[in-house]
Amino acid sequence: MSVTRYYHAALHWIESQVTTPQKQLKKTRESLSQAYQTSRKQGFLSNNERITYLLSRFPATYHVCTDVLRHLPKEDIRSILDLGAGPGTATLAFCDFLETTPQISCIESDPGMATVGQQLQKHLKISADWSVSDITTTDYPSSDLVILSYVLTEMSESQQLKILKKAWNACEKFLVIISPGSSLYFKDFLVWRENLLEWGARILAPCPSQKPCPMENTKDWCHFKSRIQRTSAMRHLKSGTASYEDEPYSYLVLSKSEEYFPEKNRIVMQPQQKGGHILFTLCEGGQLVKHTVTKSNPSYKASKKLNLGDCLGEETI
C-alpha cells in the first residue's frame, strides 16, 4: 500500500532539521546499529542519535506500520494510544488512512524524541496529547486502538508482559503489536501471542486461526517484509548503492470483539514461481500447507502478483 501526504511531508521536515555533517552522522548510525544488535537499547544519548535514527529508520518503520495497520477496520477507530511512540511514526501512518484525525495520545520516555514528535506533528497540523513517561510504570488512557510499535523487544521479559497486559486492558477495540522480523525475537513473540489468547484476544492478522502457531519449534519464524525506496540520506548512512531495501517485521492485530474475522489463510513463505506453476506455503487452520497454482487455473495471472503476507483467494484453491 502506498503512503501519502504525511510520509513525504514528514521526511522533508526531518531532513530540514539536519545540521550535523553527514560523515559524523554516519559514525553515529554505525554505533547505534551495533548497540541495537548487542542489547535491548532504550533511549538516546544525544540529538545526533535521534536525528540519525530518524533519517535511517523513519522510512522503514513508517512503511511497515502502513502495511500492518491496513488490516484494521479504520472506520471503527476514533481514538489512538501510541505507546513508546518515538516521533509518533505509527500514529502518522494510521492517520494517512483517515479523512479526519482521531483523538491521539502518545507516550514516550525519551524527552528529546517526544519533543521531536511534538514538533513534527505541529508541522503537519496534527493535534495530540503527549506524555513523557516510562510506559512500564505510567497509567494508560483507554483508547479504541492501542499500538506497540518496535517497543516490546527493547524491554526485559518481565517488562514485556507487564506492558502487554496494561496495553490489552487499555484498548477498547484493537491492539496492534509490531516488532523486528528476526528469529532472535520469535520466542518473545510466541509468548505475547499465547498470553493474549489466554486473556481473550481474537487475532485478526496475520494468523488465520486462534490455534497454536505451526512455526513453533521449527527452524522458521513468522515474519513479513516491506519494500522501502531508500532516500539519499539512507543510502549515505548505510553505505548502500541499492535504491531500495526490504524491512522484515512480525506483527499481531488483535480485537476484543468476535464480530471481526481473520482471513482464511496467509502466505508465510516467499512464493516460488516456476515454469508454468507457482508454489505457495500457507498458514491455514493452524497448519503449514503447500499449494500449487498452475497455468490452467483461471486465477494464475492474479496469483503471480501475490507476495509474502498476502492471502490466497478461495477461487484459486
GROMACS .gro file of C-alpha atoms in nm:
model
  317
    1MET     CA    1   0.000   0.000   0.000
    2SER     CA    2   0.138   0.340  -0.094
    3VAL     CA    3   0.200   0.606   0.167
    4THR     CA    4   0.052   0.952   0.123
    5ARG     CA    5   0.075   1.312   0.236
    6TYR     CA    6   0.212   1.276   0.591
    7TYR     CA    7   0.501   1.050   0.493
    8HIS     CA    8   0.656   1.281   0.236
    9ALA     CA    9   0.591   1.595   0.442
   10ALA     CA   10   0.743   1.428   0.750
   11LEU     CA   11   1.053   1.319   0.557
   12HIS     CA   12   1.103   1.671   0.425
   13TRP     CA   13   1.073   1.815   0.776
   14ILE     CA   14   1.315   1.559   0.926
   15GLU     CA   15   1.576   1.630   0.659
   16SER     CA   16   1.535   2.005   0.720
   17GLN     CA   17   1.644   1.956   1.085
   18VAL     CA   18   1.987   1.817   0.994
   19THR     CA   19   2.276   2.050   1.077
   20THR     CA   20   2.543   1.789   1.161
   21PRO     CA   21   2.790   1.686   0.886
   22GLN     CA   22   2.690   1.359   0.718
   23LYS     CA   23   3.026   1.199   0.798
   24GLN     CA   24   2.961   1.243   1.170
   25LEU     CA   25   2.604   1.114   1.137
   26LYS     CA   26   2.732   0.805   0.959
   27LYS     CA   27   2.959   0.720   1.254
   28THR     CA   28   2.668   0.775   1.490
   29ARG     CA   29   2.448   0.543   1.284
   30GLU     CA   30   2.713   0.268   1.296
   31SER     CA   31   2.737   0.286   1.676
   32LEU     CA   32   2.358   0.289   1.707
   33SER     CA   33   2.326  -0.015   1.484
   34GLN     CA   34   2.583  -0.204   1.692
   35ALA     CA   35   2.402  -0.111   2.014
   36TYR     CA   36   2.071  -0.247   1.883
   37GLN     CA   37   2.235  -0.571   1.773
   38THR     CA   38   2.401  -0.640   2.106
   39SER     CA   39   2.143  -0.521   2.361
   40ARG     CA   40   1.785  -0.414   2.424
   41LYS     CA   41   1.869  -0.047   2.372
   42GLN     CA   42   1.637   0.211   2.525
   43GLY     CA   43   1.652   0.586   2.473
   44PHE     CA   44   1.906   0.811   2.303
   45LEU     CA   45   2.220   0.976   2.435
   46SER     CA   46   2.230   1.278   2.206
   47ASN     CA   47   2.034   1.475   1.949
   48ASN     CA   48   2.270   1.337   1.682
   49GLU     CA   49   2.148   0.988   1.773
   50ARG     CA   50   1.786   1.098   1.739
   51ILE     CA   51   1.834   1.263   1.401
   52THR     CA   52   2.041   0.970   1.274
   53TYR     CA   53   1.772   0.728   1.389
   54LEU     CA   54   1.503   0.929   1.213
   55LEU     CA   55   1.698   0.954   0.887
   56SER     CA   56   1.782   0.584   0.875
   57ARG     CA   57   1.478   0.424   1.039
   58PHE     CA   58   1.174   0.650   0.994
   59PRO     CA   59   1.106   0.543   0.629
   60ALA     CA   60   1.124   0.173   0.714
   61THR     CA   61   0.909   0.187   1.028
   62TYR     CA   62   0.654   0.409   0.853
   63HIS     CA   63   0.614   0.163   0.564
   64VAL     CA   64   0.586  -0.133   0.799
   65CYS     CA   65   0.323   0.044   1.010
   66THR     CA   66   0.132   0.125   0.691
   67ASP     CA   67   0.139  -0.241   0.584
   68VAL     CA   68   0.022  -0.363   0.925
   69LEU     CA   69  -0.244  -0.102   1.001
   70ARG     CA   70  -0.426  -0.169   0.674
   71HIS     CA   71  -0.562  -0.483   0.843
   72LEU     CA   72  -0.773  -0.268   1.077
   73PRO     CA   73  -1.136  -0.158   1.018
   74LYS     CA   74  -1.037   0.208   1.038
   75GLU     CA   75  -1.396   0.336   1.035
   76ASP     CA   76  -1.440   0.194   1.387
   77ILE     CA   77  -1.145   0.382   1.541
   78ARG     CA   78  -1.189   0.727   1.692
   79SER     CA   79  -0.903   0.731   1.943
   80ILE     CA   80  -0.541   0.606   1.934
   81LEU     CA   81  -0.286   0.539   2.207
   82ASP     CA   82   0.072   0.513   2.074
   83LEU     CA   83   0.295   0.353   2.340
   84GLY     CA   84   0.669   0.414   2.319
   85ALA     CA   85   0.570   0.644   2.038
   86GLY     CA   86   0.915   0.773   1.941
   87PRO     CA   87   0.839   1.058   1.699
   88GLY     CA   88   0.483   0.926   1.650
   89THR     CA   89   0.560   0.721   1.340
   90ALA     CA   90   0.278   0.468   1.386
   91THR     CA   91   0.028   0.744   1.458
   92LEU     CA   92   0.121   0.928   1.138
   93ALA     CA   93   0.098   0.607   0.936
   94PHE     CA   94  -0.253   0.538   1.066
   95CYS     CA   95  -0.367   0.898   1.013
   96ASP     CA   96  -0.260   0.863   0.650
   97PHE     CA   97  -0.562   0.633   0.606
   98LEU     CA   98  -0.812   0.874   0.754
   99GLU     CA   99  -1.009   1.173   0.633
  100THR     CA  100  -1.039   1.314   0.986
  101THR     CA  101  -0.779   1.290   1.262
  102PRO     CA  102  -0.881   1.078   1.564
  103GLN     CA  103  -0.811   1.165   1.925
  104ILE     CA  104  -0.441   1.084   1.975
  105SER     CA  105  -0.238   1.009   2.288
  106CYS     CA  106   0.137   0.946   2.263
  107ILE     CA  107   0.357   0.821   2.548
  108GLU     CA  108   0.735   0.834   2.502
  109SER     CA  109   1.007   0.802   2.768
  110ASP     CA  110   1.282   0.989   2.583
  111PRO     CA  111   1.221   1.366   2.631
  112GLY     CA  112   1.419   1.464   2.322
  113MET     CA  113   1.234   1.224   2.094
  114ALA     CA  114   0.900   1.332   2.239
  115THR     CA  115   0.991   1.692   2.157
  116VAL     CA  116   1.078   1.590   1.801
  117GLY     CA  117   0.742   1.411   1.773
  118GLN     CA  118   0.552   1.713   1.901
  119GLN     CA  119   0.732   1.948   1.662
  120LEU     CA  120   0.675   1.713   1.370
  121GLN     CA  121   0.303   1.678   1.443
  122LYS     CA  122   0.272   2.055   1.485
  123HIS     CA  123   0.435   2.097   1.142
  124LEU     CA  124   0.182   1.852   0.996
  125LYS     CA  125  -0.105   2.023   1.181
  126ILE     CA  126  -0.191   1.713   1.384
  127SER     CA  127  -0.316   1.757   1.739
  128ALA     CA  128  -0.212   1.503   2.003
  129ASP     CA  129  -0.166   1.471   2.379
  130TRP     CA  130   0.194   1.382   2.465
  131SER     CA  131   0.325   1.236   2.790
  132VAL     CA  132   0.695   1.196   2.865
  133SER     CA  133   0.669   0.885   3.080
  134ASP     CA  134   0.804   0.535   3.130
  135ILE     CA  135   0.542   0.301   2.983
  136THR     CA  136   0.636   0.032   3.236
  137THR     CA  137   0.507   0.246   3.525
  138THR     CA  138   0.266   0.509   3.392
  139ASP     CA  139  -0.111   0.464   3.357
  140TYR     CA  140  -0.259   0.433   3.009
  141PRO     CA  141  -0.571   0.616   2.891
  142SER     CA  142  -0.834   0.393   2.731
  143SER     CA  143  -0.842   0.412   2.350
  144ASP     CA  144  -1.011   0.233   2.062
  145LEU     CA  145  -0.670   0.142   1.920
  146VAL     CA  146  -0.352   0.080   2.120
  147ILE     CA  147  -0.024   0.048   1.927
  148LEU     CA  148   0.304  -0.107   2.045
  149SER     CA  149   0.536  -0.047   1.751
  150TYR     CA  150   0.901  -0.160   1.786
  151VAL     CA  151   0.874  -0.127   2.165
  152LEU     CA  152   0.847  -0.463   2.341
  153THR     CA  153   1.175  -0.609   2.215
  154GLU     CA  154   1.361  -0.322   2.386
  155MET     CA  155   1.228  -0.441   2.722
  156SER     CA  156   1.315  -0.726   2.958
  157GLU     CA  157   1.085  -1.031   2.954
  158SER     CA  158   0.912  -0.930   3.277
  159GLN     CA  159   0.860  -0.575   3.147
  160GLN     CA  160   0.720  -0.706   2.819
  161LEU     CA  161   0.434  -0.895   2.985
  162LYS     CA  162   0.360  -0.610   3.224
  163ILE     CA  163   0.331  -0.361   2.937
  164LEU     CA  164   0.136  -0.608   2.726
  165LYS     CA  165  -0.124  -0.664   2.998
  166LYS     CA  166  -0.165  -0.290   3.057
  167ALA     CA  167  -0.198  -0.228   2.683
  168TRP     CA  168  -0.461  -0.501   2.648
  169ASN     CA  169  -0.660  -0.355   2.938
  170ALA     CA  170  -0.638  -0.004   2.788
  171CYS     CA  171  -0.759  -0.099   2.441
  172GLU     CA  172  -1.133  -0.069   2.386
  173LYS     CA  173  -1.134  -0.238   2.045
  174PHE     CA  174  -0.794  -0.320   1.891
  175LEU     CA  175  -0.434  -0.382   1.990
  176VAL     CA  176  -0.151  -0.379   1.734
  177ILE     CA  177   0.199  -0.511   1.806
  178ILE     CA  178   0.488  -0.468   1.561
  179SER     CA  179   0.840  -0.600   1.616
  180PRO     CA  180   1.155  -0.667   1.412
  181GLY     CA  181   1.108  -0.977   1.196
  182SER     CA  182   1.405  -1.160   1.342
  183SER     CA  183   1.438  -1.517   1.467
  184LEU     CA  184   1.605  -1.360   1.772
  185TYR     CA  185   1.268  -1.228   1.893
  186PHE     CA  186   1.032  -1.503   1.776
  187LYS     CA  187   1.032  -1.676   2.114
  188ASP     CA  188   0.918  -1.349   2.273
  189PHE     CA  189   0.655  -1.311   2.000
  190LEU     CA  190   0.508  -1.654   2.076
  191VAL     CA  191   0.487  -1.570   2.447
  192TRP     CA  192   0.295  -1.249   2.366
  193ARG     CA  193   0.060  -1.440   2.140
  194GLU     CA  194  -0.006  -1.715   2.395
  195ASN     CA  195  -0.078  -1.470   2.677
  196LEU     CA  196  -0.309  -1.253   2.468
  197LEU     CA  197  -0.513  -1.556   2.363
  198GLU     CA  198  -0.542  -1.656   2.730
  199TRP     CA  199  -0.668  -1.304   2.807
  200GLY     CA  200  -0.946  -1.341   2.548
  201ALA     CA  201  -0.789  -1.166   2.248
  202ARG     CA  202  -0.905  -1.254   1.897
  203ILE     CA  203  -0.625  -1.248   1.639
  204LEU     CA  204  -0.731  -1.080   1.313
  205ALA     CA  205  -0.393  -1.091   1.138
  206PRO     CA  206  -0.161  -1.239   1.035
  207CYS     CA  207  -0.282  -1.566   1.193
  208PRO     CA  208  -0.582  -1.717   1.013
  209SER     CA  209  -0.681  -1.910   1.327
  210GLN     CA  210  -0.651  -1.892   1.704
  211LYS     CA  211  -0.471  -2.227   1.716
  212PRO     CA  212  -0.105  -2.269   1.822
  213CYS     CA  213   0.149  -2.127   1.577
  214PRO     CA  214   0.264  -2.403   1.338
  215MET     CA  215   0.612  -2.247   1.320
  216GLU     CA  216   0.676  -2.301   1.689
  217ASN     CA  217   0.964  -2.546   1.748
  218THR     CA  218   1.073  -2.527   1.383
  219LYS     CA  219   1.368  -2.356   1.214
  220ASP     CA  220   1.130  -2.095   1.065
  221TRP     CA  221   0.968  -1.791   1.223
  222CYS     CA  222   0.664  -1.588   1.120
  223HIS     CA  223   0.774  -1.266   0.954
  224PHE     CA  224   0.695  -1.050   0.653
  225LYS     CA  225   0.875  -0.784   0.452
  226SER     CA  226   0.806  -0.428   0.345
  227ARG     CA  227   0.997  -0.284   0.050
  228ILE     CA  228   1.121   0.071   0.104
  229GLN     CA  229   1.259   0.310  -0.153
  230ARG     CA  230   1.573   0.442   0.008
  231THR     CA  231   1.619   0.815   0.048
  232SER     CA  232   1.958   0.968  -0.038
  233ALA     CA  233   2.026   1.001   0.337
  234MET     CA  234   1.959   0.629   0.391
  235ARG     CA  235   2.195   0.534   0.109
  236HIS     CA  236   2.469   0.753   0.253
  237LEU     CA  237   2.430   0.649   0.617
  238LYS     CA  238   2.419   0.278   0.526
  239SER     CA  239   2.683   0.299   0.250
  240GLY     CA  240   2.431   0.132   0.021
  241THR     CA  241   2.403   0.160  -0.355
  242ALA     CA  242   2.066  -0.016  -0.400
  243SER     CA  243   1.764   0.209  -0.446
  244TYR     CA  244   1.554   0.000  -0.206
  245GLU     CA  245   1.573  -0.226   0.096
  246ASP     CA  246   1.343  -0.491   0.244
  247GLU     CA  247   1.243  -0.444   0.607
  248PRO     CA  248   1.149  -0.771   0.785
  249TYR     CA  249   0.885  -0.747   1.057
  250SER     CA  250   0.647  -0.954   1.268
  251TYR     CA  251   0.310  -0.833   1.389
  252LEU     CA  252  -0.021  -0.908   1.558
  253VAL     CA  253  -0.353  -0.732   1.504
  254LEU     CA  254  -0.593  -0.824   1.784
  255SER     CA  255  -0.955  -0.748   1.865
  256LYS     CA  256  -1.169  -0.756   2.177
  257SER     CA  257  -1.477  -0.833   1.969
  258GLU     CA  258  -1.586  -1.151   1.793
  259GLU     CA  259  -1.759  -0.956   1.515
  260TYR     CA  260  -1.433  -0.935   1.317
  261PHE     CA  261  -1.286  -1.235   1.140
  262PRO     CA  262  -0.934  -1.318   1.017
  263GLU     CA  263  -0.854  -1.418   0.660
  264LYS     CA  264  -0.878  -1.792   0.591
  265ASN     CA  265  -0.509  -1.823   0.504
  266ARG     CA  266  -0.182  -1.630   0.489
  267ILE     CA  267   0.117  -1.670   0.259
  268VAL     CA  268   0.406  -1.718   0.503
  269MET     CA  269   0.693  -1.802   0.270
  270GLN     CA  270   0.807  -1.618  -0.040
  271PRO     CA  271   0.609  -1.767  -0.336
  272GLN     CA  272   0.825  -1.966  -0.578
  273GLN     CA  273   0.743  -1.902  -0.942
  274LYS     CA  274   0.844  -2.198  -1.155
  275GLY     CA  275   0.791  -2.280  -1.522
  276GLY     CA  276   0.415  -2.292  -1.555
  277HIS     CA  277   0.325  -2.301  -1.185
  278ILE     CA  278   0.363  -2.117  -0.853
  279LEU     CA  279   0.437  -2.283  -0.520
  280PHE     CA  280   0.279  -2.128  -0.211
  281THR     CA  281   0.330  -2.205   0.158
  282LEU     CA  282   0.019  -2.107   0.353
  283CYS     CA  283  -0.067  -2.083   0.719
  284GLU     CA  284  -0.417  -2.227   0.731
  285GLY     CA  285  -0.617  -2.381   1.014
  286GLY     CA  286  -0.316  -2.388   1.244
  287GLN     CA  287  -0.104  -2.577   0.992
  288LEU     CA  288   0.153  -2.501   0.722
  289VAL     CA  289   0.002  -2.607   0.389
  290LYS     CA  290   0.170  -2.632   0.047
  291HIS     CA  291  -0.039  -2.525  -0.253
  292THR     CA  292   0.040  -2.515  -0.624
  293VAL     CA  293  -0.130  -2.285  -0.874
  294THR     CA  294  -0.080  -2.391  -1.236
  295LYS     CA  295  -0.126  -2.204  -1.564
  296SER     CA  296  -0.455  -2.385  -1.618
  297ASN     CA  297  -0.601  -2.214  -1.311
  298PRO     CA  298  -0.810  -1.908  -1.411
  299SER     CA  299  -0.651  -1.716  -1.122
  300TYR     CA  300  -0.294  -1.792  -1.230
  301LYS     CA  301  -0.214  -1.439  -1.356
  302ALA     CA  302  -0.357  -1.281  -1.042
  303SER     CA  303  -0.167  -1.529  -0.825
  304LYS     CA  304   0.163  -1.419  -0.983
  305LYS     CA  305   0.113  -1.080  -0.816
  306LEU     CA  306   0.071  -1.227  -0.468
  307ASN     CA  307   0.352  -1.188  -0.220
  308LEU     CA  308   0.460  -1.285   0.128
  309GLY     CA  309   0.185  -1.178   0.370
  310ASP     CA  310  -0.098  -1.183   0.117
  311CYS     CA  311  -0.391  -1.426   0.116
  312LEU     CA  312  -0.467  -1.686  -0.149
  313GLY     CA  313  -0.828  -1.643  -0.263
  314GLU     CA  314  -1.079  -1.926  -0.238
  315GLU     CA  315  -1.125  -1.918  -0.616
  316THR     CA  316  -0.756  -2.011  -0.651
  317ILE     CA  317  -0.753  -2.305  -0.411
   0.00000   0.00000   0.00000
